[in-house]
Amino acid sequence: MSARAQDELIVADQKGQQKALLQAAGVDKGLPYRIRWVEFEAAAPLLQALGARAVDTGIAGDGPFIFAWGAGLPIKAAWLIPPRGGGKATAVIAPEGSSITNAAQLSGKRIATGRGSIGHLLLLRLLATGAIPAPAPKIVFLLPAQAKAALDTQRVEAWSTWEPYVSLAVVSGHGHVVVDAAGLMPNNSFFVANTEALVSKRVLLADFYRRITAAYAWGTQHQAEYARILARQTGIPEDVAVSVAEKLIATPAPVTPDVIRDEATVADAYRSAGFLTRSGAFDEAFEQNLTSP
């Protein structure tokens, strides 16, 4: 790897939320390395890019991360972002005016979500707990833009999704929340890194995650300012950005054994549904000692 490449951290983001937060907090100033941001629509393509070493690190929900790790990608969860919005940042939404208002009414319906996404995980948990009774819904796997189009044209009756898509639907008056993920799953997110970057760019990653932690602390106290910058940088309406910022509150931290134990329930959910076959120690999916040499 060239010296120039070692001085650059390639960071994958979803809908510009992490970039906006870092810049709003001002913690990207005085960096001893360059950050190159790469934007993704959803976690699945982001994680594929991580696995291909096209990016060094990026944020993803626990569900898609474990799904991707289970598929054999050389990645690890390196920094914890605890539940944002109390688990309400992931939800099943239905079009405004739809008669579907609770989980039981999703039985037999066509529901869009991303394969292996946190929306997919929410549906698996709703089925496993009996919140959605038989007959099971028909899950239609689509990326967010396709899922929104399918919902708008009534090709599906609901969409299991995440922020900012939940707020985009609800705040605009185009949709309502049927059920959210609070109390149903860990609702963690992680900054995930590829295994090569964890070796060759370890010092840069540790510094970046410390800055992200400081940015979240700032964002908790300055939600309105973060919302303005998020709206300006991403083009989402400011009232939607305010809703997204309200769900920001979290205290990022290193991964601990307790976190890994909680995440084992996610692996179990995918394994029970036939989506996870990878064997080996589950704790190998996590980097617990990032600050060590």
PDB file of N, CA and C in Angstrom, residues 136-224:
ATOM      1  N   ALA A 136     -48.244 -15.975   6.735  1.00  0.00           N
ATOM      2  CA  ALA A 136     -47.105 -15.060   6.729  1.00  0.00           C
ATOM      3  C   ALA A 136     -47.204 -14.090   5.559  1.00  0.00           C
ATOM      4  N   PRO A 137     -46.689 -12.893   5.735  1.00  0.00           N
ATOM      5  CA  PRO A 137     -46.685 -11.948   4.615  1.00  0.00           C
ATOM      6  C   PRO A 137     -45.733 -12.394   3.514  1.00  0.00           C
ATOM      7  N   LYS A 138     -45.956 -11.883   2.333  1.00  0.00           N
ATOM      8  CA  LYS A 138     -45.046 -12.096   1.210  1.00  0.00           C
ATOM      9  C   LYS A 138     -44.000 -10.987   1.255  1.00  0.00           C
ATOM     10  N   ILE A 139     -42.738 -11.348   1.514  1.00  0.00           N
ATOM     11  CA  ILE A 139     -41.672 -10.351   1.587  1.00  0.00           C
ATOM     12  C   ILE A 139     -41.086 -10.144   0.195  1.00  0.00           C
ATOM     13  N   VAL A 140     -41.075  -8.903  -0.244  1.00  0.00           N
ATOM     14  CA  VAL A 140     -40.548  -8.538  -1.555  1.00  0.00           C
ATOM     15  C   VAL A 140     -39.240  -7.779  -1.330  1.00  0.00           C
ATOM     16  N   PHE A 141     -38.125  -8.357  -1.766  1.00  0.00           N
ATOM     17  CA  PHE A 141     -36.821  -7.755  -1.501  1.00  0.00           C
ATOM     18  C   PHE A 141     -36.493  -6.680  -2.541  1.00  0.00           C
ATOM     19  N   LEU A 142     -36.379  -5.438  -2.054  1.00  0.00           N
ATOM     20  CA  LEU A 142     -36.106  -4.293  -2.913  1.00  0.00           C
ATOM     21  C   LEU A 142     -35.191  -3.309  -2.190  1.00  0.00           C
ATOM     22  N   LEU A 143     -34.391  -2.558  -2.949  1.00  0.00           N
ATOM     23  CA  LEU A 143     -33.636  -1.452  -2.383  1.00  0.00           C
ATOM     24  C   LEU A 143     -34.591  -0.293  -2.089  1.00  0.00           C
ATOM     25  N   PRO A 144     -34.186   0.663  -1.238  1.00  0.00           N
ATOM     26  CA  PRO A 144     -35.121   1.697  -0.796  1.00  0.00           C
ATOM     27  C   PRO A 144     -35.859   2.445  -1.900  1.00  0.00           C
ATOM     28  N   ALA A 145     -35.171   2.887  -2.938  1.00  0.00           N
ATOM     29  CA  ALA A 145     -35.850   3.641  -3.995  1.00  0.00           C
ATOM     30  C   ALA A 145     -36.914   2.788  -4.680  1.00  0.00           C
ATOM     31  N   GLN A 146     -36.593   1.516  -4.909  1.00  0.00           N
ATOM     32  CA  GLN A 146     -37.559   0.601  -5.522  1.00  0.00           C
ATOM     33  C   GLN A 146     -38.715   0.313  -4.571  1.00  0.00           C
ATOM     34  N   ALA A 147     -38.392   0.170  -3.283  1.00  0.00           N
ATOM     35  CA  ALA A 147     -39.431  -0.117  -2.293  1.00  0.00           C
ATOM     36  C   ALA A 147     -40.409   1.049  -2.178  1.00  0.00           C
ATOM     37  N   LYS A 148     -39.886   2.262  -2.169  1.00  0.00           N
ATOM     38  CA  LYS A 148     -40.761   3.435  -2.098  1.00  0.00           C
ATOM     39  C   LYS A 148     -41.673   3.500  -3.311  1.00  0.00           C
ATOM     40  N   ALA A 149     -41.100   3.237  -4.498  1.00  0.00           N
ATOM     41  CA  ALA A 149     -41.913   3.257  -5.716  1.00  0.00           C
ATOM     42  C   ALA A 149     -42.992   2.187  -5.670  1.00  0.00           C
ATOM     43  N   ALA A 150     -42.639   1.012  -5.157  1.00  0.00           N
ATOM     44  CA  ALA A 150     -43.617  -0.077  -5.056  1.00  0.00           C
ATOM     45  C   ALA A 150     -44.735   0.280  -4.090  1.00  0.00           C
ATOM     46  N   LEU A 151     -44.392   0.949  -2.992  1.00  0.00           N
ATOM     47  CA  LEU A 151     -45.414   1.362  -2.022  1.00  0.00           C
ATOM     48  C   LEU A 151     -46.301   2.448  -2.617  1.00  0.00           C
ATOM     49  N   ASP A 152     -45.690   3.399  -3.308  1.00  0.00           N
ATOM     50  CA  ASP A 152     -46.452   4.505  -3.898  1.00  0.00           C
ATOM     51  C   ASP A 152     -47.427   4.028  -4.964  1.00  0.00           C
ATOM     52  N   THR A 153     -47.072   2.948  -5.666  1.00  0.00           N
ATOM     53  CA  THR A 153     -47.920   2.437  -6.750  1.00  0.00           C
ATOM     54  C   THR A 153     -48.761   1.234  -6.316  1.00  0.00           C
ATOM     55  N   GLN A 154     -48.778   0.964  -5.016  1.00  0.00           N
ATOM     56  CA  GLN A 154     -49.608  -0.091  -4.414  1.00  0.00           C
ATOM     57  C   GLN A 154     -49.239  -1.494  -4.883  1.00  0.00           C
ATOM     58  N   ARG A 155     -47.992  -1.669  -5.344  1.00  0.00           N
ATOM     59  CA  ARG A 155     -47.536  -3.021  -5.671  1.00  0.00           C
ATOM     60  C   ARG A 155     -47.168  -3.795  -4.408  1.00  0.00           C
ATOM     61  N   VAL A 156     -46.934  -3.068  -3.329  1.00  0.00           N
ATOM     62  CA  VAL A 156     -46.813  -3.667  -1.998  1.00  0.00           C
ATOM     63  C   VAL A 156     -47.715  -2.865  -1.071  1.00  0.00           C
ATOM     64  N   GLU A 157     -48.058  -3.483   0.054  1.00  0.00           N
ATOM     65  CA  GLU A 157     -48.985  -2.813   0.981  1.00  0.00           C
ATOM     66  C   GLU A 157     -48.290  -2.204   2.190  1.00  0.00           C
ATOM     67  N   ALA A 158     -47.009  -2.526   2.361  1.00  0.00           N
ATOM     68  CA  ALA A 158     -46.240  -1.958   3.468  1.00  0.00           C
ATOM     69  C   ALA A 158     -44.759  -2.045   3.129  1.00  0.00           C
ATOM     70  N   TRP A 159     -43.968  -1.328   3.908  1.00  0.00           N
ATOM     71  CA  TRP A 159     -42.517  -1.267   3.687  1.00  0.00           C
ATOM     72  C   TRP A 159     -41.835  -1.287   5.042  1.00  0.00           C
ATOM     73  N   SER A 160     -40.961  -2.257   5.259  1.00  0.00           N
ATOM     74  CA  SER A 160     -40.193  -2.337   6.504  1.00  0.00           C
ATOM     75  C   SER A 160     -38.857  -1.655   6.257  1.00  0.00           C
ATOM     76  N   THR A 161     -38.662  -0.494   6.889  1.00  0.00           N
ATOM     77  CA  THR A 161     -37.526   0.353   6.521  1.00  0.00           C
ATOM     78  C   THR A 161     -36.905   1.030   7.732  1.00  0.00           C
ATOM     79  N   TRP A 162     -36.115   2.039   7.505  1.00  0.00           N
ATOM     80  CA  TRP A 162     -35.302   2.666   8.549  1.00  0.00           C
ATOM     81  C   TRP A 162     -35.151   4.141   8.224  1.00  0.00           C
ATOM     82  N   GLU A 163     -34.455   4.855   9.119  1.00  0.00           N
ATOM     83  CA  GLU A 163     -34.232   6.285   8.882  1.00  0.00           C
ATOM     84  C   GLU A 163     -33.177   6.514   7.794  1.00  0.00           C
ATOM     85  N   PRO A 164     -33.342   7.560   6.968  1.00  0.00           N
ATOM     86  CA  PRO A 164     -34.349   8.619   7.073  1.00  0.00           C
ATOM     87  C   PRO A 164     -35.665   8.311   6.366  1.00  0.00           C
ATOM     88  N   TYR A 165     -35.812   7.086   5.847  1.00  0.00           N
ATOM     89  CA  TYR A 165     -36.999   6.772   5.046  1.00  0.00           C
ATOM     90  C   TYR A 165     -38.280   6.773   5.878  1.00  0.00           C
ATOM     91  N   VAL A 166     -38.179   6.381   7.161  1.00  0.00           N
ATOM     92  CA  VAL A 166     -39.364   6.424   8.026  1.00  0.00           C
ATOM     93  C   VAL A 166     -39.845   7.866   8.156  1.00  0.00           C
ATOM     94  N   SER A 167     -38.936   8.764   8.502  1.00  0.00           N
ATOM     95  CA  SER A 167     -39.320  10.170   8.664  1.00  0.00           C
ATOM     96  C   SER A 167     -39.761  10.798   7.347  1.00  0.00           C
ATOM     97  N   LEU A 168     -39.118  10.431   6.240  1.00  0.00           N
ATOM     98  CA  LEU A 168     -39.525  10.972   4.941  1.00  0.00           C
ATOM     99  C   LEU A 168     -40.984  10.659   4.646  1.00  0.00           C
ATOM    100  N   ALA A 169     -41.427   9.455   5.016  1.00  0.00           N
ATOM    101  CA  ALA A 169     -42.819   9.066   4.772  1.00  0.00           C
ATOM    102  C   ALA A 169     -43.771   9.718   5.761  1.00  0.00           C
ATOM    103  N   VAL A 170     -43.413   9.670   7.039  1.00  0.00           N
ATOM    104  CA  VAL A 170     -44.337  10.117   8.085  1.00  0.00           C
ATOM    105  C   VAL A 170     -44.463  11.640   8.114  1.00  0.00           C
ATOM    106  N   VAL A 171     -43.341  12.343   8.080  1.00  0.00           N
ATOM    107  CA  VAL A 171     -43.380  13.802   8.186  1.00  0.00           C
ATOM    108  C   VAL A 171     -44.063  14.425   6.972  1.00  0.00           C
ATOM    109  N   SER A 172     -43.884  13.815   5.814  1.00  0.00           N
ATOM    110  CA  SER A 172     -44.513  14.336   4.594  1.00  0.00           C
ATOM    111  C   SER A 172     -46.005  14.050   4.535  1.00  0.00           C
ATOM    112  N   GLY A 173     -46.487  13.194   5.438  1.00  0.00           N
ATOM    113  CA  GLY A 173     -47.897  12.831   5.429  1.00  0.00           C
ATOM    114  C   GLY A 173     -48.250  11.756   4.431  1.00  0.00           C
ATOM    115  N   HIS A 174     -47.229  11.103   3.845  1.00  0.00           N
ATOM    116  CA  HIS A 174     -47.468  10.065   2.843  1.00  0.00           C
ATOM    117  C   HIS A 174     -47.566   8.669   3.444  1.00  0.00           C
ATOM    118  N   GLY A 175     -47.273   8.547   4.737  1.00  0.00           N
ATOM    119  CA  GLY A 175     -47.316   7.224   5.350  1.00  0.00           C
ATOM    120  C   GLY A 175     -47.448   7.313   6.854  1.00  0.00           C
ATOM    121  N   HIS A 176     -47.719   6.164   7.476  1.00  0.00           N
ATOM    122  CA  HIS A 176     -47.787   6.101   8.937  1.00  0.00           C
ATOM    123  C   HIS A 176     -47.090   4.839   9.423  1.00  0.00           C
ATOM    124  N   VAL A 177     -46.622   4.883  10.658  1.00  0.00           N
ATOM    125  CA  VAL A 177     -45.945   3.738  11.252  1.00  0.00           C
ATOM    126  C   VAL A 177     -46.977   2.712  11.700  1.00  0.00           C
ATOM    127  N   VAL A 178     -46.776   1.479  11.257  1.00  0.00           N
ATOM    128  CA  VAL A 178     -47.634   0.362  11.680  1.00  0.00           C
ATOM    129  C   VAL A 178     -47.084  -0.247  12.963  1.00  0.00           C
ATOM    130  N   VAL A 179     -45.793  -0.510  12.976  1.00  0.00           N
ATOM    131  CA  VAL A 179     -45.119  -1.083  14.146  1.00  0.00           C
ATOM    132  C   VAL A 179     -43.635  -0.755  14.020  1.00  0.00           C
ATOM    133  N   ASP A 180     -42.985  -0.487  15.152  1.00  0.00           N
ATOM    134  CA  ASP A 180     -41.545  -0.220  15.103  1.00  0.00           C
ATOM    135  C   ASP A 180     -40.784  -1.321  15.831  1.00  0.00           C
ATOM    136  N   ALA A 181     -39.466  -1.174  15.878  1.00  0.00           N
ATOM    137  CA  ALA A 181     -38.596  -2.246  16.377  1.00  0.00           C
ATOM    138  C   ALA A 181     -38.309  -2.164  17.872  1.00  0.00           C
ATOM    139  N   ALA A 182     -38.875  -1.195  18.555  1.00  0.00           N
ATOM    140  CA  ALA A 182     -38.598  -1.037  19.982  1.00  0.00           C
ATOM    141  C   ALA A 182     -38.958  -2.311  20.745  1.00  0.00           C
ATOM    142  N   GLY A 183     -37.999  -2.830  21.498  1.00  0.00           N
ATOM    143  CA  GLY A 183     -38.229  -4.006  22.326  1.00  0.00           C
ATOM    144  C   GLY A 183     -38.201  -5.331  21.596  1.00  0.00           C
ATOM    145  N   LEU A 184     -37.996  -5.301  20.284  1.00  0.00           N
ATOM    146  CA  LEU A 184     -38.043  -6.538  19.499  1.00  0.00           C
ATOM    147  C   LEU A 184     -36.667  -7.068  19.113  1.00  0.00           C
ATOM    148  N   MET A 185     -35.657  -6.207  19.102  1.00  0.00           N
ATOM    149  CA  MET A 185     -34.316  -6.612  18.682  1.00  0.00           C
ATOM    150  C   MET A 185     -33.317  -5.627  19.268  1.00  0.00           C
ATOM    151  N   PRO A 186     -32.023  -5.933  19.235  1.00  0.00           N
ATOM    152  CA  PRO A 186     -31.049  -5.042  19.874  1.00  0.00           C
ATOM    153  C   PRO A 186     -31.052  -3.612  19.340  1.00  0.00           C
ATOM    154  N   ASN A 187     -31.345  -3.453  18.044  1.00  0.00           N
ATOM    155  CA  ASN A 187     -31.403  -2.124  17.424  1.00  0.00           C
ATOM    156  C   ASN A 187     -30.066  -1.387  17.431  1.00  0.00           C
ATOM    157  N   ASN A 188     -28.980  -2.139  17.502  1.00  0.00           N
ATOM    158  CA  ASN A 188     -27.658  -1.524  17.421  1.00  0.00           C
ATOM    159  C   ASN A 188     -27.266  -1.260  15.973  1.00  0.00           C
ATOM    160  N   SER A 189     -26.399  -0.285  15.796  1.00  0.00           N
ATOM    161  CA  SER A 189     -25.674  -0.110  14.541  1.00  0.00           C
ATOM    162  C   SER A 189     -24.191  -0.201  14.865  1.00  0.00           C
ATOM    163  N   PHE A 190     -23.396  -0.362  13.826  1.00  0.00           N
ATOM    164  CA  PHE A 190     -21.951  -0.452  14.023  1.00  0.00           C
ATOM    165  C   PHE A 190     -21.223   0.295  12.917  1.00  0.00           C
ATOM    166  N   PHE A 191     -20.061   0.831  13.262  1.00  0.00           N
ATOM    167  CA  PHE A 191     -19.106   1.145  12.218  1.00  0.00           C
ATOM    168  C   PHE A 191     -18.356  -0.150  11.953  1.00  0.00           C
ATOM    169  N   VAL A 192     -18.456  -0.599  10.724  1.00  0.00           N
ATOM    170  CA  VAL A 192     -17.868  -1.864  10.292  1.00  0.00           C
ATOM    171  C   VAL A 192     -16.617  -1.545   9.482  1.00  0.00           C
ATOM    172  N   ALA A 193     -15.597  -2.370   9.629  1.00  0.00           N
ATOM    173  CA  ALA A 193     -14.359  -2.178   8.865  1.00  0.00           C
ATOM    174  C   ALA A 193     -13.965  -3.481   8.192  1.00  0.00           C
ATOM    175  N   ASN A 194     -13.283  -3.379   7.060  1.00  0.00           N
ATOM    176  CA  ASN A 194     -12.773  -4.617   6.469  1.00  0.00           C
ATOM    177  C   ASN A 194     -11.509  -5.038   7.217  1.00  0.00           C
ATOM    178  N   THR A 195     -11.229  -6.315   7.180  1.00  0.00           N
ATOM    179  CA  THR A 195     -10.149  -6.852   8.009  1.00  0.00           C
ATOM    180  C   THR A 195      -8.778  -6.318   7.603  1.00  0.00           C
ATOM    181  N   GLU A 196      -8.606  -5.974   6.333  1.00  0.00           N
ATOM    182  CA  GLU A 196      -7.318  -5.415   5.907  1.00  0.00           C
ATOM    183  C   GLU A 196      -7.103  -4.032   6.514  1.00  0.00           C
ATOM    184  N   ALA A 197      -8.149  -3.197   6.487  1.00  0.00           N
ATOM    185  CA  ALA A 197      -8.037  -1.853   7.060  1.00  0.00           C
ATOM    186  C   ALA A 197      -7.786  -1.909   8.559  1.00  0.00           C
ATOM    187  N   LEU A 198      -8.336  -2.912   9.230  1.00  0.00           N
ATOM    188  CA  LEU A 198      -8.113  -3.042  10.668  1.00  0.00           C
ATOM    189  C   LEU A 198      -6.647  -3.300  10.999  1.00  0.00           C
ATOM    190  N   VAL A 199      -5.902  -3.768  10.017  1.00  0.00           N
ATOM    191  CA  VAL A 199      -4.458  -3.961  10.206  1.00  0.00           C
ATOM    192  C   VAL A 199      -3.682  -2.748   9.694  1.00  0.00           C
ATOM    193  N   SER A 200      -3.927  -2.369   8.447  1.00  0.00           N
ATOM    194  CA  SER A 200      -3.092  -1.346   7.804  1.00  0.00           C
ATOM    195  C   SER A 200      -3.469   0.084   8.190  1.00  0.00           C
ATOM    196  N   LYS A 201      -4.720   0.296   8.623  1.00  0.00           N
ATOM    197  CA  LYS A 201      -5.167   1.653   8.972  1.00  0.00           C
ATOM    198  C   LYS A 201      -5.747   1.702  10.387  1.00  0.00           C
ATOM    199  N   ARG A 202      -5.230   0.886  11.242  1.00  0.00           N
ATOM    200  CA  ARG A 202      -5.778   0.749  12.593  1.00  0.00           C
ATOM    201  C   ARG A 202      -5.761   2.077  13.367  1.00  0.00           C
ATOM    202  N   VAL A 203      -4.651   2.794  13.291  1.00  0.00           N
ATOM    203  CA  VAL A 203      -4.534   4.064  14.013  1.00  0.00           C
ATOM    204  C   VAL A 203      -5.531   5.084  13.467  1.00  0.00           C
ATOM    205  N   LEU A 204      -5.692   5.124  12.147  1.00  0.00           N
ATOM    206  CA  LEU A 204      -6.651   6.047  11.533  1.00  0.00           C
ATOM    207  C   LEU A 204      -8.072   5.701  11.945  1.00  0.00           C
ATOM    208  N   LEU A 205      -8.404   4.420  11.933  1.00  0.00           N
ATOM    209  CA  LEU A 205      -9.747   4.000  12.325  1.00  0.00           C
ATOM    210  C   LEU A 205     -10.039   4.377  13.771  1.00  0.00           C
ATOM    211  N   ALA A 206      -9.092   4.121  14.664  1.00  0.00           N
ATOM    212  CA  ALA A 206      -9.303   4.445  16.077  1.00  0.00           C
ATOM    213  C   ALA A 206      -9.533   5.944  16.256  1.00  0.00           C
ATOM    214  N   ASP A 207      -8.767   6.751  15.542  1.00  0.00           N
ATOM    215  CA  ASP A 207      -8.940   8.203  15.629  1.00  0.00           C
ATOM    216  C   ASP A 207     -10.294   8.624  15.063  1.00  0.00           C
ATOM    217  N   PHE A 208     -10.675   8.048  13.924  1.00  0.00           N
ATOM    218  CA  PHE A 208     -11.957   8.395  13.307  1.00  0.00           C
ATOM    219  C   PHE A 208     -13.119   8.042  14.229  1.00  0.00           C
ATOM    220  N   TYR A 209     -13.086   6.876  14.843  1.00  0.00           N
ATOM    221  CA  TYR A 209     -14.179   6.477  15.725  1.00  0.00           C
ATOM    222  C   TYR A 209     -14.249   7.363  16.963  1.00  0.00           C
ATOM    223  N   ARG A 210     -13.112   7.818  17.456  1.00  0.00           N
ATOM    224  CA  ARG A 210     -13.131   8.767  18.577  1.00  0.00           C
ATOM    225  C   ARG A 210     -13.793  10.077  18.154  1.00  0.00           C
ATOM    226  N   ARG A 211     -13.516  10.509  16.936  1.00  0.00           N
ATOM    227  CA  ARG A 211     -14.134  11.743  16.436  1.00  0.00           C
ATOM    228  C   ARG A 211     -15.640  11.556  16.230  1.00  0.00           C
ATOM    229  N   ILE A 212     -16.032  10.404  15.729  1.00  0.00           N
ATOM    230  CA  ILE A 212     -17.460  10.118  15.574  1.00  0.00           C
ATOM    231  C   ILE A 212     -18.160  10.152  16.932  1.00  0.00           C
ATOM    232  N   THR A 213     -17.530   9.591  17.950  1.00  0.00           N
ATOM    233  CA  THR A 213     -18.102   9.595  19.294  1.00  0.00           C
ATOM    234  C   THR A 213     -18.288  11.025  19.790  1.00  0.00           C
ATOM    235  N   ALA A 214     -17.295  11.868  19.555  1.00  0.00           N
ATOM    236  CA  ALA A 214     -17.402  13.276  19.941  1.00  0.00           C
ATOM    237  C   ALA A 214     -18.501  13.979  19.146  1.00  0.00           C
ATOM    238  N   ALA A 215     -18.649  13.623  17.869  1.00  0.00           N
ATOM    239  CA  ALA A 215     -19.681  14.237  17.033  1.00  0.00           C
ATOM    240  C   ALA A 215     -21.077  13.878  17.529  1.00  0.00           C
ATOM    241  N   TYR A 216     -21.285  12.628  17.929  1.00  0.00           N
ATOM    242  CA  TYR A 216     -22.587  12.234  18.467  1.00  0.00           C
ATOM    243  C   TYR A 216     -22.890  12.982  19.758  1.00  0.00           C
ATOM    244  N   ALA A 217     -21.875  13.163  20.606  1.00  0.00           N
ATOM    245  CA  ALA A 217     -22.080  13.911  21.849  1.00  0.00           C
ATOM    246  C   ALA A 217     -22.502  15.346  21.539  1.00  0.00           C
ATOM    247  N   TRP A 218     -21.857  15.947  20.534  1.00  0.00           N
ATOM    248  CA  TRP A 218     -22.238  17.290  20.101  1.00  0.00           C
ATOM    249  C   TRP A 218     -23.660  17.285  19.543  1.00  0.00           C
ATOM    250  N   GLY A 219     -23.977  16.308  18.707  1.00  0.00           N
ATOM    251  CA  GLY A 219     -25.288  16.253  18.075  1.00  0.00           C
ATOM    252  C   GLY A 219     -26.423  16.117  19.061  1.00  0.00           C
ATOM    253  N   THR A 220     -26.183  15.421  20.160  1.00  0.00           N
ATOM    254  CA  THR A 220     -27.206  15.274  21.191  1.00  0.00           C
ATOM    255  C   THR A 220     -27.610  16.633  21.755  1.00  0.00           C
ATOM    256  N   GLN A 221     -26.646  17.541  21.836  1.00  0.00           N
ATOM    257  CA  GLN A 221     -26.901  18.865  22.412  1.00  0.00           C
ATOM    258  C   GLN A 221     -27.250  19.924  21.363  1.00  0.00           C
ATOM    259  N   HIS A 222     -27.084  19.606  20.093  1.00  0.00           N
ATOM    260  CA  HIS A 222     -27.284  20.600  19.029  1.00  0.00           C
ATOM    261  C   HIS A 222     -28.092  19.989  17.879  1.00  0.00           C
ATOM    262  N   GLN A 223     -29.235  19.409  18.187  1.00  0.00           N
ATOM    263  CA  GLN A 223     -30.010  18.704  17.171  1.00  0.00           C
ATOM    264  C   GLN A 223     -30.491  19.631  16.059  1.00  0.00           C
ATOM    265  N   ALA A 224     -30.897  20.848  16.406  1.00  0.00           N
ATOM    266  CA  ALA A 224     -31.417  21.767  15.391  1.00  0.00           C
ATOM    267  C   ALA A 224     -30.334  22.144  14.386  1.00  0.00           C
TER     268      ALA A 224
END
